Coordinates of C-alpha atoms in Angstrom, one line a residue:
M1405 CA 163.0 178.6 200.4
H1406 CA 159.8 180.1 201.8
R1407 CA 161.4 183.4 202.1
L1408 CA 161.5 183.3 197.6
L1409 CA 157.9 182.3 197.3
P1410 CA 155.8 185.7 196.3
R1411 CA 153.8 187.4 198.2
R1412 CA 150.3 186.7 198.3
S1413 CA 147.7 189.4 196.7
C1414 CA 146.2 192.1 199.4
L1415 CA 143.8 193.2 196.7
P1416 CA 140.0 192.8 197.6
A1417 CA 138.4 190.1 196.3
S1418 CA 136.3 192.7 193.7
S1419 CA 139.7 194.0 192.0
I1420 CA 140.9 189.9 191.8
L1421 CA 137.7 189.5 189.8
V1422 CA 137.9 192.5 187.9
S1423 CA 141.9 191.3 187.1
R1424 CA 140.4 188.4 185.5
R1425 CA 138.9 190.5 182.3
P1426 CA 140.6 191.0 179.6
L1427 CA 142.9 193.8 180.1
Y1428 CA 141.9 196.7 177.6
I1429 CA 138.6 196.1 179.6
H1430 CA 139.6 196.6 182.9
F1431 CA 141.8 199.6 181.6
Y1432 CA 138.8 201.4 179.8
S1433 CA 136.7 201.1 182.5
T1434 CA 139.3 202.0 185.3
M1435 CA 139.4 205.1 183.4
A1436 CA 135.4 205.9 183.1
E1437 CA 135.0 205.5 187.1
S1438 CA 137.9 207.9 187.5
T1439 CA 136.5 210.0 185.4
V1440 CA 132.8 210.2 186.8
G1441 CA 132.0 213.6 188.6
E1442 CA 135.3 215.2 187.4
P1443 CA 135.0 218.6 185.3
K1444 CA 136.5 218.2 182.4
A1445 CA 140.0 219.3 181.1
P1446 CA 139.7 221.8 179.0
V1447 CA 140.3 220.9 174.9
E1448 CA 143.8 222.1 173.5
R1449 CA 143.0 224.0 170.4
K1450 CA 146.3 223.6 167.9
E1451 CA 147.7 225.7 166.1
K1452 CA 147.1 226.5 162.6
V1453 CA 151.1 225.8 161.1
K1454 CA 151.2 228.5 159.2
K1455 CA 152.6 227.9 155.5
E1456 CA 156.1 228.6 154.3
K1457 CA 156.0 230.6 151.5
A1458 CA 158.0 229.7 148.4
V1459 CA 161.4 231.3 148.3
Q1460 CA 160.9 234.4 145.6
Y1461 CA 164.2 234.3 143.4
T1462 CA 164.9 237.5 141.7
L1463 CA 165.7 235.7 138.7
K1464 CA 168.8 238.6 137.1
T1465 CA 172.3 237.7 136.6
P1466 CA 175.2 240.1 138.9
K1467 CA 175.7 243.8 137.6
G1468 CA 178.4 243.3 135.2
T1469 CA 177.5 239.8 134.0
K1470 CA 175.3 237.9 131.9
D1471 CA 174.7 234.2 130.3
W1472 CA 176.1 233.1 127.2
S1473 CA 173.9 230.8 124.9
D1474 CA 173.8 229.4 121.0
K1475 CA 174.3 231.8 118.9
D1476 CA 176.3 234.2 120.6
M1477 CA 178.4 231.5 122.0
I1478 CA 179.3 230.3 118.4
L1479 CA 180.8 233.8 117.9
R1480 CA 182.6 234.0 120.9
T1481 CA 184.4 230.2 120.4
R1482 CA 185.6 231.9 117.3
I1483 CA 187.2 234.6 118.5
F1484 CA 188.3 232.3 121.0
D1485 CA 189.7 230.1 118.3
T1486 CA 191.5 232.5 116.0
L1487 CA 193.7 233.9 118.6
T1488 CA 194.4 230.5 119.9
S1489 CA 195.7 229.6 116.4
V1490 CA 197.4 232.5 116.1
F1491 CA 199.5 232.5 119.4
K1492 CA 200.3 229.0 118.6
R1493 CA 201.9 230.0 115.2
H1494 CA 204.2 232.0 117.2
G1495 CA 205.2 229.5 119.5
G1496 CA 202.7 229.7 122.6
V1497 CA 202.2 226.9 125.5
T1498 CA 199.6 227.5 127.2
I1499 CA 198.8 227.3 131.5
D1500 CA 196.0 227.9 133.5
T1501 CA 196.2 229.4 137.2
P1502 CA 193.5 229.7 140.1
V1503 CA 190.7 231.6 139.8
F1504 CA 191.4 233.3 142.4
E1505 CA 195.1 234.5 144.5
L1506 CA 196.4 235.3 147.8
R1507 CA 195.3 238.9 149.0
E1508 CA 199.0 240.1 149.1
I1509 CA 199.6 238.6 145.5
L1510 CA 197.0 240.9 143.9
A1511 CA 197.5 243.8 146.4
G1512 CA 199.8 246.9 144.8
K1513 CA 200.5 245.8 141.3
Y1514 CA 197.6 247.5 139.9
G1515 CA 197.9 251.6 140.7
E1516 CA 194.4 253.6 141.5
D1517 CA 192.8 250.6 139.9
S1518 CA 192.8 248.5 142.7
K1519 CA 190.0 249.5 144.4
L1520 CA 188.9 247.8 141.5
I1521 CA 189.7 244.3 143.1
Y1522 CA 187.6 241.6 144.2
D1523 CA 188.2 240.6 148.0
L1524 CA 187.1 237.1 149.2
K1525 CA 185.8 236.4 152.8
D1526 CA 188.7 234.3 154.8
Q1527 CA 188.5 230.8 154.2
G1528 CA 190.5 228.9 156.7
G1529 CA 192.9 231.2 157.6
E1530 CA 194.0 232.6 153.9
L1531 CA 192.8 236.2 153.0
C1532 CA 192.2 236.1 148.8
S1533 CA 191.1 237.7 146.4
L1534 CA 189.6 237.4 142.5
R1535 CA 192.4 237.6 139.8
Y1536 CA 191.9 241.2 138.6
D1537 CA 194.1 239.8 135.2
L1538 CA 196.2 237.1 133.9
T1539 CA 199.8 239.5 133.6
V1540 CA 200.2 238.9 137.6
P1541 CA 199.3 235.4 138.3
F1542 CA 201.5 234.5 135.4
A1543 CA 204.3 236.7 137.1
R1544 CA 203.7 234.7 140.3
F1545 CA 203.8 231.2 138.2
L1546 CA 207.4 232.2 137.1
A1547 CA 208.5 233.4 140.6
M1548 CA 207.4 229.7 141.7
N1549 CA 208.6 228.0 138.6
P1550 CA 212.3 229.3 138.8
T1551 CA 213.5 226.1 135.9
I1552 CA 211.7 227.9 133.6
Q1553 CA 214.0 230.3 131.6
S1554 CA 212.5 231.3 128.9
I1555 CA 208.3 230.5 127.7
K1556 CA 206.5 231.8 124.8
R1557 CA 202.5 231.5 126.9
Y1558 CA 199.1 232.1 126.1
H1559 CA 196.1 231.7 128.6
I1560 CA 192.4 232.9 127.8
A1561 CA 190.4 232.6 131.0
K1562 CA 188.3 234.8 132.8
V1563 CA 188.9 237.9 135.0
Y1564 CA 187.2 240.0 137.5
R1565 CA 186.8 244.1 137.9
R1566 CA 184.7 246.0 140.4
D1567 CA 184.4 248.2 137.7
Q1568 CA 181.0 250.5 136.4
P1569 CA 179.2 248.1 133.5
A1570 CA 179.0 249.4 129.8
M1571 CA 177.1 245.9 128.9
T1572 CA 176.4 246.7 125.3
K1573 CA 180.2 248.3 125.0
G1574 CA 181.6 244.9 126.4
R1575 CA 182.9 246.7 129.7
M1576 CA 181.8 244.3 132.2
R1577 CA 182.7 242.4 135.8
E1578 CA 183.4 239.2 134.4
F1579 CA 185.2 238.8 131.3
Y1580 CA 187.4 236.8 128.9
Q1581 CA 190.9 237.9 128.3
C1582 CA 193.6 236.1 125.9
D1583 CA 197.0 236.9 127.0
F1584 CA 199.9 236.2 124.7
D1585 CA 203.2 236.7 127.0
I1586 CA 207.2 236.1 125.9
A1587 CA 209.5 235.5 129.3
G1588 CA 213.0 235.5 128.9
T1589 CA 216.3 237.8 128.8
Y1590 CA 216.4 238.4 124.8
E1591 CA 218.1 241.1 122.7
T1592 CA 216.4 244.7 123.1
M1593 CA 213.5 245.1 121.5
I1594 CA 212.7 242.0 120.0
P1595 CA 209.7 240.5 121.7
D1596 CA 208.3 243.6 121.8
A1597 CA 208.2 244.0 118.3
E1598 CA 206.8 240.1 118.4
A1599 CA 204.0 241.2 120.9
I1600 CA 202.5 244.2 118.6
A1601 CA 203.1 242.0 115.3
I1602 CA 200.8 239.4 117.3
A1603 CA 198.0 242.0 118.1
V1604 CA 198.3 243.5 114.6
E1605 CA 197.9 239.9 113.3
G1606 CA 195.1 239.0 115.4
L1607 CA 192.9 241.7 115.5
T1608 CA 193.3 241.4 111.0
E1609 CA 192.2 237.5 111.4
L1610 CA 188.8 238.8 113.5
G1611 CA 187.8 240.7 110.7
I1612 CA 188.8 244.2 112.7
E1613 CA 190.2 246.2 109.8
D1614 CA 189.7 250.2 111.2
F1615 CA 192.0 249.8 114.3
T1616 CA 195.5 251.9 115.9
V1617 CA 197.9 250.5 118.1
K1618 CA 199.1 253.6 119.8
L1619 CA 202.8 253.2 121.4
N1620 CA 204.5 254.7 124.0
H1621 CA 206.9 254.0 126.4
R1622 CA 207.0 254.6 130.5
K1623 CA 211.3 255.7 130.5
L1624 CA 209.7 257.9 128.2
L1625 CA 207.5 258.9 130.3
D1626 CA 209.2 259.1 133.3
G1627 CA 211.9 261.1 132.0
I1628 CA 209.0 263.8 130.4
F1629 CA 207.6 263.5 133.8
A1630 CA 211.0 264.3 135.9
V1631 CA 212.0 267.0 133.0
C1632 CA 208.9 269.0 133.3
G1633 CA 209.2 268.9 137.6
V1634 CA 207.1 266.0 138.5
P1635 CA 208.0 264.8 142.0
E1636 CA 209.5 261.0 141.7
A1637 CA 206.9 260.2 144.5
D1638 CA 203.8 261.5 142.1
V1639 CA 204.8 260.4 139.2
R1640 CA 202.5 257.2 138.9
K1641 CA 199.1 259.3 140.0
I1642 CA 200.1 261.7 137.4
S1643 CA 200.8 258.9 134.8
S1644 CA 197.2 257.5 135.2
A1645 CA 195.5 261.4 135.6
V1646 CA 197.6 262.0 131.8
D1647 CA 196.3 257.9 131.1
K1648 CA 193.0 259.7 131.0
L1649 CA 193.2 261.4 128.0
D1650 CA 191.8 259.2 125.6
K1651 CA 188.3 259.3 127.5
V1652 CA 188.2 263.2 128.8
T1653 CA 189.8 266.3 127.8
W1654 CA 193.2 267.9 128.5
E1655 CA 191.2 270.7 130.5
D1656 CA 189.8 267.7 132.9
V1657 CA 192.9 266.0 133.0
K1658 CA 194.7 269.4 134.0
K1659 CA 192.1 269.9 137.0
E1660 CA 193.0 266.4 138.3
M1661 CA 196.4 267.1 138.7
T1662 CA 196.5 270.5 140.0
E1663 CA 193.6 270.2 142.0
E1664 CA 193.2 266.8 143.1
K1665 CA 197.1 265.8 143.0
N1666 CA 198.8 269.2 143.6
L1667 CA 200.9 269.5 141.1
P1668 CA 201.7 273.4 140.5
V1669 CA 199.9 274.6 137.5
E1670 CA 202.9 275.3 135.7
V1671 CA 204.5 272.1 135.9
A1672 CA 200.9 271.2 134.5
D1673 CA 201.2 273.1 131.2
K1674 CA 204.4 271.5 130.9
I1675 CA 203.5 268.2 130.9
G1676 CA 200.7 269.0 128.3
E1677 CA 203.0 270.3 125.9
Y1678 CA 204.7 266.8 125.7
V1679 CA 201.5 264.7 126.2
K1680 CA 199.6 265.9 123.2
L1681 CA 202.5 265.1 121.0
K1682 CA 201.8 261.6 118.7
G1683 CA 202.8 260.5 115.5
G1684 CA 205.4 258.1 114.0
K1685 CA 208.8 257.5 113.2
D1686 CA 208.7 261.8 112.8
L1687 CA 208.1 261.9 116.3
I1688 CA 211.1 260.4 117.3
A1689 CA 213.0 262.6 115.2
V1690 CA 211.3 265.7 117.1
L1691 CA 211.9 264.2 120.6
Q1692 CA 215.8 263.8 120.0
A1693 CA 215.5 267.9 118.9
D1694 CA 214.5 268.7 122.4
E1695 CA 217.8 269.0 124.7
A1696 CA 216.4 268.7 127.4
L1697 CA 214.7 265.4 127.1
M1698 CA 217.7 264.1 125.8
A1699 CA 219.1 264.9 128.4
N1700 CA 217.4 262.8 131.1
E1701 CA 219.2 259.3 130.6
S1702 CA 215.3 257.3 131.2
A1703 CA 214.0 259.7 128.0
A1704 CA 216.8 259.1 126.2
Q1705 CA 216.5 255.5 126.9
G1706 CA 213.2 255.4 125.8
V1707 CA 214.0 257.3 122.6
K1708 CA 216.5 255.0 121.6
D1709 CA 214.2 251.6 122.4
M1710 CA 211.5 253.4 120.0
V1711 CA 214.1 253.8 117.4
L1712 CA 214.9 250.2 117.4
L1713 CA 211.1 249.0 117.8
F1714 CA 210.4 251.2 115.0
E1715 CA 212.5 249.3 112.8
Y1716 CA 212.1 245.6 113.4
L1717 CA 207.8 247.0 113.1
D1718 CA 209.0 247.6 109.8
A1719 CA 210.3 244.0 108.7
F1720 CA 207.0 242.6 110.5
E1721 CA 205.3 245.1 108.1
A1722 CA 203.0 246.6 111.4
T1723 CA 204.5 250.1 111.0
S1724 CA 201.2 251.2 109.3
R1725 CA 199.2 250.2 112.1
V1726 CA 201.1 252.2 114.7
S1727 CA 200.7 255.5 116.0
F1728 CA 203.5 256.5 118.2
D1729 CA 201.3 258.7 121.0
L1730 CA 202.7 260.6 124.3
S1731 CA 199.6 260.6 126.3
L1732 CA 199.0 257.2 126.4
A1733 CA 200.4 256.1 130.0
R1734 CA 198.6 253.0 130.8
G1735 CA 197.9 252.9 134.8
L1736 CA 198.9 249.5 135.8
D1737 CA 201.9 250.1 138.0
Y1738 CA 204.1 247.1 136.9
Y1739 CA 205.0 248.5 133.5
T1740 CA 208.9 249.4 133.0
G1741 CA 209.3 250.0 129.1
I1742 CA 206.8 249.7 126.2
I1743 CA 203.3 250.3 126.5
Y1744 CA 200.7 250.1 124.1
E1745 CA 197.4 249.7 123.4
C1746 CA 194.7 248.5 120.6
V1747 CA 191.6 251.1 119.5
T1748 CA 189.2 251.6 116.9
A1749 CA 186.9 254.6 116.1
A1750 CA 184.3 252.7 118.6
S1751 CA 186.6 252.9 121.6
A1752 CA 186.6 257.1 122.4
P1753 CA 183.2 257.9 124.4
P1754 CA 180.2 259.3 122.4
P1755 CA 180.9 262.8 121.8
A1756 CA 177.5 265.2 123.5
D1757 CA 176.6 266.2 119.6
D1758 CA 175.3 262.5 119.2
A1759 CA 172.7 262.9 121.6
A1760 CA 171.4 266.0 120.2
V1761 CA 168.2 264.1 118.8
D1762 CA 168.0 263.5 122.3
T1763 CA 168.1 267.0 124.4
K1764 CA 167.3 265.1 127.8
R1765 CA 169.4 262.3 127.4
S1766 CA 172.2 265.1 126.7
S1767 CA 171.5 267.1 129.7
K1768 CA 172.4 264.2 131.4
K1769 CA 175.7 263.4 133.7
K1770 CA 177.6 260.3 134.1
P1771 CA 176.0 258.2 136.9
K1772 CA 178.2 258.1 140.0
D1773 CA 176.3 254.8 141.1
E1774 CA 179.1 252.3 140.5
D1775 CA 176.7 249.8 139.8
E1776 CA 174.7 251.4 137.1
D1777 CA 175.1 251.0 133.5
V1778 CA 177.1 253.4 131.6
S1779 CA 177.1 252.2 128.5
E1780 CA 175.8 255.5 126.8
Y1781 CA 178.0 257.6 128.5
V1782 CA 181.4 255.5 127.5
G1783 CA 182.9 253.4 124.7
V1784 CA 184.2 250.4 124.2
G1785 CA 187.7 251.4 125.3
S1786 CA 190.7 249.6 124.0
I1787 CA 190.5 246.0 122.8
A1788 CA 193.7 244.9 123.0
A1789 CA 196.5 246.1 125.7
G1790 CA 200.2 245.4 126.8
G1791 CA 203.1 246.3 127.7
R1792 CA 206.9 245.4 129.1
Y1793 CA 207.1 244.2 133.0
D1794 CA 210.7 243.5 133.5
E1795 CA 210.4 243.8 137.7
L1796 CA 206.9 241.9 138.7
V1797 CA 208.7 238.6 138.7
G1798 CA 211.7 239.6 140.7
M1799 CA 209.5 241.4 143.1
F1800 CA 207.7 237.8 143.3
A1801 CA 211.2 236.3 143.8
Q1802 CA 212.3 238.5 146.8
S1803 CA 215.8 238.7 144.6
K1804 CA 218.2 241.9 145.1
K1805 CA 218.4 241.6 140.5
K1806 CA 214.9 243.2 139.8
T1807 CA 214.7 241.5 136.8
V1808 CA 214.8 238.2 137.1
M1809 CA 212.5 236.8 134.1
P1810 CA 211.9 239.9 131.7
C1811 CA 208.3 240.1 130.4
V1812 CA 206.3 241.3 127.6
G1813 CA 202.8 240.9 126.9
I1814 CA 199.5 241.0 124.7
S1815 CA 196.1 241.3 126.3
F1816 CA 192.8 240.7 124.5
G1817 CA 189.2 241.4 125.5
V1818 CA 186.8 239.4 124.4
E1819 CA 184.0 240.4 125.4
R1820 CA 184.9 244.1 123.7
L1821 CA 186.3 242.4 120.7
F1822 CA 182.6 240.4 120.2
S1823 CA 180.1 244.0 120.8
L1824 CA 182.4 245.1 117.6
I1825 CA 182.3 242.0 115.8
K1826 CA 178.7 241.0 116.6
A1827 CA 177.0 244.8 115.7
K1828 CA 178.5 243.9 111.8
E1829 CA 177.9 240.2 112.1
D1830 CA 174.9 238.8 110.1
M1831 CA 173.5 236.6 113.4
S1832 CA 170.6 234.9 111.2
R1833 CA 174.0 233.3 109.3
I1834 CA 175.1 231.6 112.0
R1835 CA 174.2 228.3 113.1
A1836 CA 173.6 227.7 116.9
T1837 CA 174.9 224.0 116.1
A1838 CA 177.2 222.2 114.2
T1839 CA 174.4 219.3 112.9
D1840 CA 175.4 218.6 109.9
V1841 CA 173.2 215.9 108.6
Y1842 CA 169.5 214.7 109.5
V1843 CA 168.1 211.3 109.5
M1844 CA 164.9 210.9 108.8
A1845 CA 162.6 208.0 107.7
F1846 CA 159.2 208.2 105.5
G1847 CA 156.8 205.6 105.2
G1848 CA 153.1 204.7 106.0
G1849 CA 150.2 201.7 106.6
K1850 CA 149.5 199.8 109.6
E1851 CA 153.2 198.4 109.6
W1852 CA 154.7 201.3 109.4
T1853 CA 157.0 201.5 112.8
G1854 CA 158.9 204.9 112.3
F1855 CA 162.0 203.1 111.7
L1856 CA 163.1 205.2 115.2
P1857 CA 165.7 202.0 116.0
E1858 CA 166.8 202.5 112.6
R1859 CA 167.4 206.2 112.7
M1860 CA 169.5 205.4 115.6
Q1861 CA 171.6 202.7 113.7
V1862 CA 172.4 205.6 110.8
A1863 CA 172.7 207.8 113.5
R1864 CA 175.6 206.1 114.9
Q1865 CA 176.9 205.2 111.5
L1866 CA 177.5 208.6 110.9
W1867 CA 178.8 209.7 114.5
A1868 CA 181.2 206.7 114.4
A1869 CA 182.5 208.3 111.3
G1870 CA 182.9 211.7 112.6
I1871 CA 179.8 213.4 111.4
S1872 CA 177.4 215.5 113.0
A1873 CA 174.5 214.0 113.0
E1874 CA 170.7 213.9 114.8
F1875 CA 167.3 212.4 114.2
L1876 CA 163.3 213.3 115.6
Y1877 CA 162.9 212.1 119.2
K1878 CA 159.8 210.5 117.8
A1879 CA 158.9 206.8 117.3
K1880 CA 156.2 207.9 114.5
P1881 CA 157.2 211.4 113.1
K1882 CA 155.5 213.3 110.0
P1883 CA 158.0 214.0 107.1
R1884 CA 156.7 218.0 108.1
Q1885 CA 158.1 217.5 111.1
Q1886 CA 161.7 216.2 110.5
F1887 CA 161.4 218.9 107.6
D1888 CA 160.8 221.8 109.9
A1889 CA 163.4 220.4 112.8
A1890 CA 166.3 219.8 110.0
E1891 CA 165.5 223.9 109.0
K1892 CA 165.4 224.7 112.1
L1893 CA 169.3 223.2 112.8
G1894 CA 170.5 224.7 109.5
A1895 CA 171.5 221.3 108.4
P1896 CA 172.8 221.2 105.2
L1897 CA 171.8 217.4 104.1
A1898 CA 169.6 215.5 104.7
I1899 CA 169.2 211.1 104.5
I1900 CA 165.8 209.8 104.1
L1901 CA 164.8 206.3 104.9
G1902 CA 162.1 205.0 102.7
Q1903 CA 160.4 202.3 103.6
E1904 CA 160.6 200.3 100.7
E1905 CA 164.4 201.9 99.8
Y1906 CA 165.4 200.9 102.9
T1907 CA 164.8 197.0 102.6
Q1908 CA 166.6 196.9 99.6
G1909 CA 169.5 198.2 101.5
K1910 CA 169.6 201.9 100.0
A1911 CA 169.0 205.2 101.7
K1912 CA 167.8 208.8 99.9
V1913 CA 170.6 211.5 100.6
K1914 CA 169.0 215.2 99.9
R1915 CA 170.8 218.5 100.0
L1916 CA 168.6 221.3 101.9
G1917 CA 168.3 224.3 101.6
L1918 CA 168.5 225.1 98.2
G1919 CA 164.3 226.5 97.7
E1920 CA 163.4 225.8 94.1
E1921 CA 166.2 223.7 93.0
A1922 CA 165.5 221.3 95.1
D1923 CA 166.3 218.0 93.7
E1924 CA 165.2 214.6 94.6
G1925 CA 168.4 213.5 96.2
D1926 CA 170.6 210.3 95.3
D1927 CA 169.8 207.2 96.0
V1928 CA 173.1 205.7 98.6
A1929 CA 173.7 202.5 99.7
L1930 CA 173.5 202.0 103.5
T1931 CA 177.4 200.7 103.7
E1932 CA 179.0 203.9 102.0
L1933 CA 176.7 206.8 103.6
A1934 CA 179.3 208.0 105.6
G1935 CA 181.8 208.3 102.9
Y1936 CA 179.5 209.5 100.3
I1937 CA 178.0 212.0 103.1
C1938 CA 181.9 212.9 103.8
R1939 CA 182.5 214.0 100.3
Q1940 CA 179.0 215.9 100.5
L1941 CA 179.8 217.3 102.9
A1942 CA 183.8 218.6 101.8
E1943 CA 181.7 220.1 98.3
K1944 CA 180.0 222.6 100.1

């Protein structure tokens, strides 16, 4: 047992005495003794920590995009609502697709414009791109849903193109398209005629009157190229050059075909004789008289389709809007039949003469920098466009039968339409809010509370009745403050809760914005306010 006892301390008596002192005294005494006569250690200086500078943000939207607010949004929503109404009238149902697709879905569908597709970084092993239009995603949707045998579909959504922006002309990198497509097997030219009729109807209801629907047929155009001697492998790239005739001269197009795309000059000259032709039904007779052209099966089929199309357009009373224009090519690779574009006077680039006032500007050339805004050099372009694409769904379905699901459609460019509509719109007459009633309270004296809860109750009563109403977020607002707020919102009516009238169960309803013709308003029972307001709004 003795081995378990602790050993005695061997410390000297002085240490034992020290150990009896309080611990903290012993600690500091020991430290003092140990440092006597020793050199002091150098004092470490703390380096001053530099304060990180606040991040300086570049407050701008990316090039080719913009913020939309208040009155602009009211105008743009009006465009959406008008076109949606037209689409529903023609039996359309809506769908939505992802804003990005697998890159392979979009690749090779847009001809030379494929370079404008926005590619995204690899995420989770998938290569994706932002959608370039709403047509290819729709075709992919149909291929994935083979049980759908026919559909009239509309889709309103944003698309993305890395094109040179022209912001004041509505040519942007992020923009809305409003598409209507008819998919399914039908008798020839019936859906095509309705798609063109929808284009005419939509633009007319938007208040755009000075527009023309340029028409052509891909089979006719392919036949013309074949008759003129264009190799089949070069048809699409020559077609893309011809499509620029609405922007540049024939000489420029011919130069591109011969110098850049190695087309023989004599072939280009033959093409020029055809693509300069345009008219109406009368042009069909001219083409039918061309024996060499009618001997080509593709061209003959195209002319036959055009005869039938004009017959149906007559029935839809849309022929007066149409121009049969052989220069229209549409650069997208997926078109197989009828193609069309809706243009206005503002669609074409401004002539050089317009810049005569500014000689410095007239000497400028269009910038090569693809990020620079080119508004002063270009027109609005087409405001709506479309055509027939019979083989796109079959391509995705990987079917031996090319025309798995024939399709035809029309696409409206919202931002381009917006630029035209806003230019002639009196924006001062557009109300940024839909507020119909402003709830006010008048009173005074020491006992006056401002009737804030009472104003809230009346507003709640109006909201429950589906009436748009607001009040000033202030406990005791002055009359002038309330009238100014109502005027800023453009509210046509005011409900005034008077200090005395309210206790009697009444409020005054006053029509605003009448100026010198303003009256005192009408006294209305609080319980009847909602019904009275509804009747007043119906009369305005």
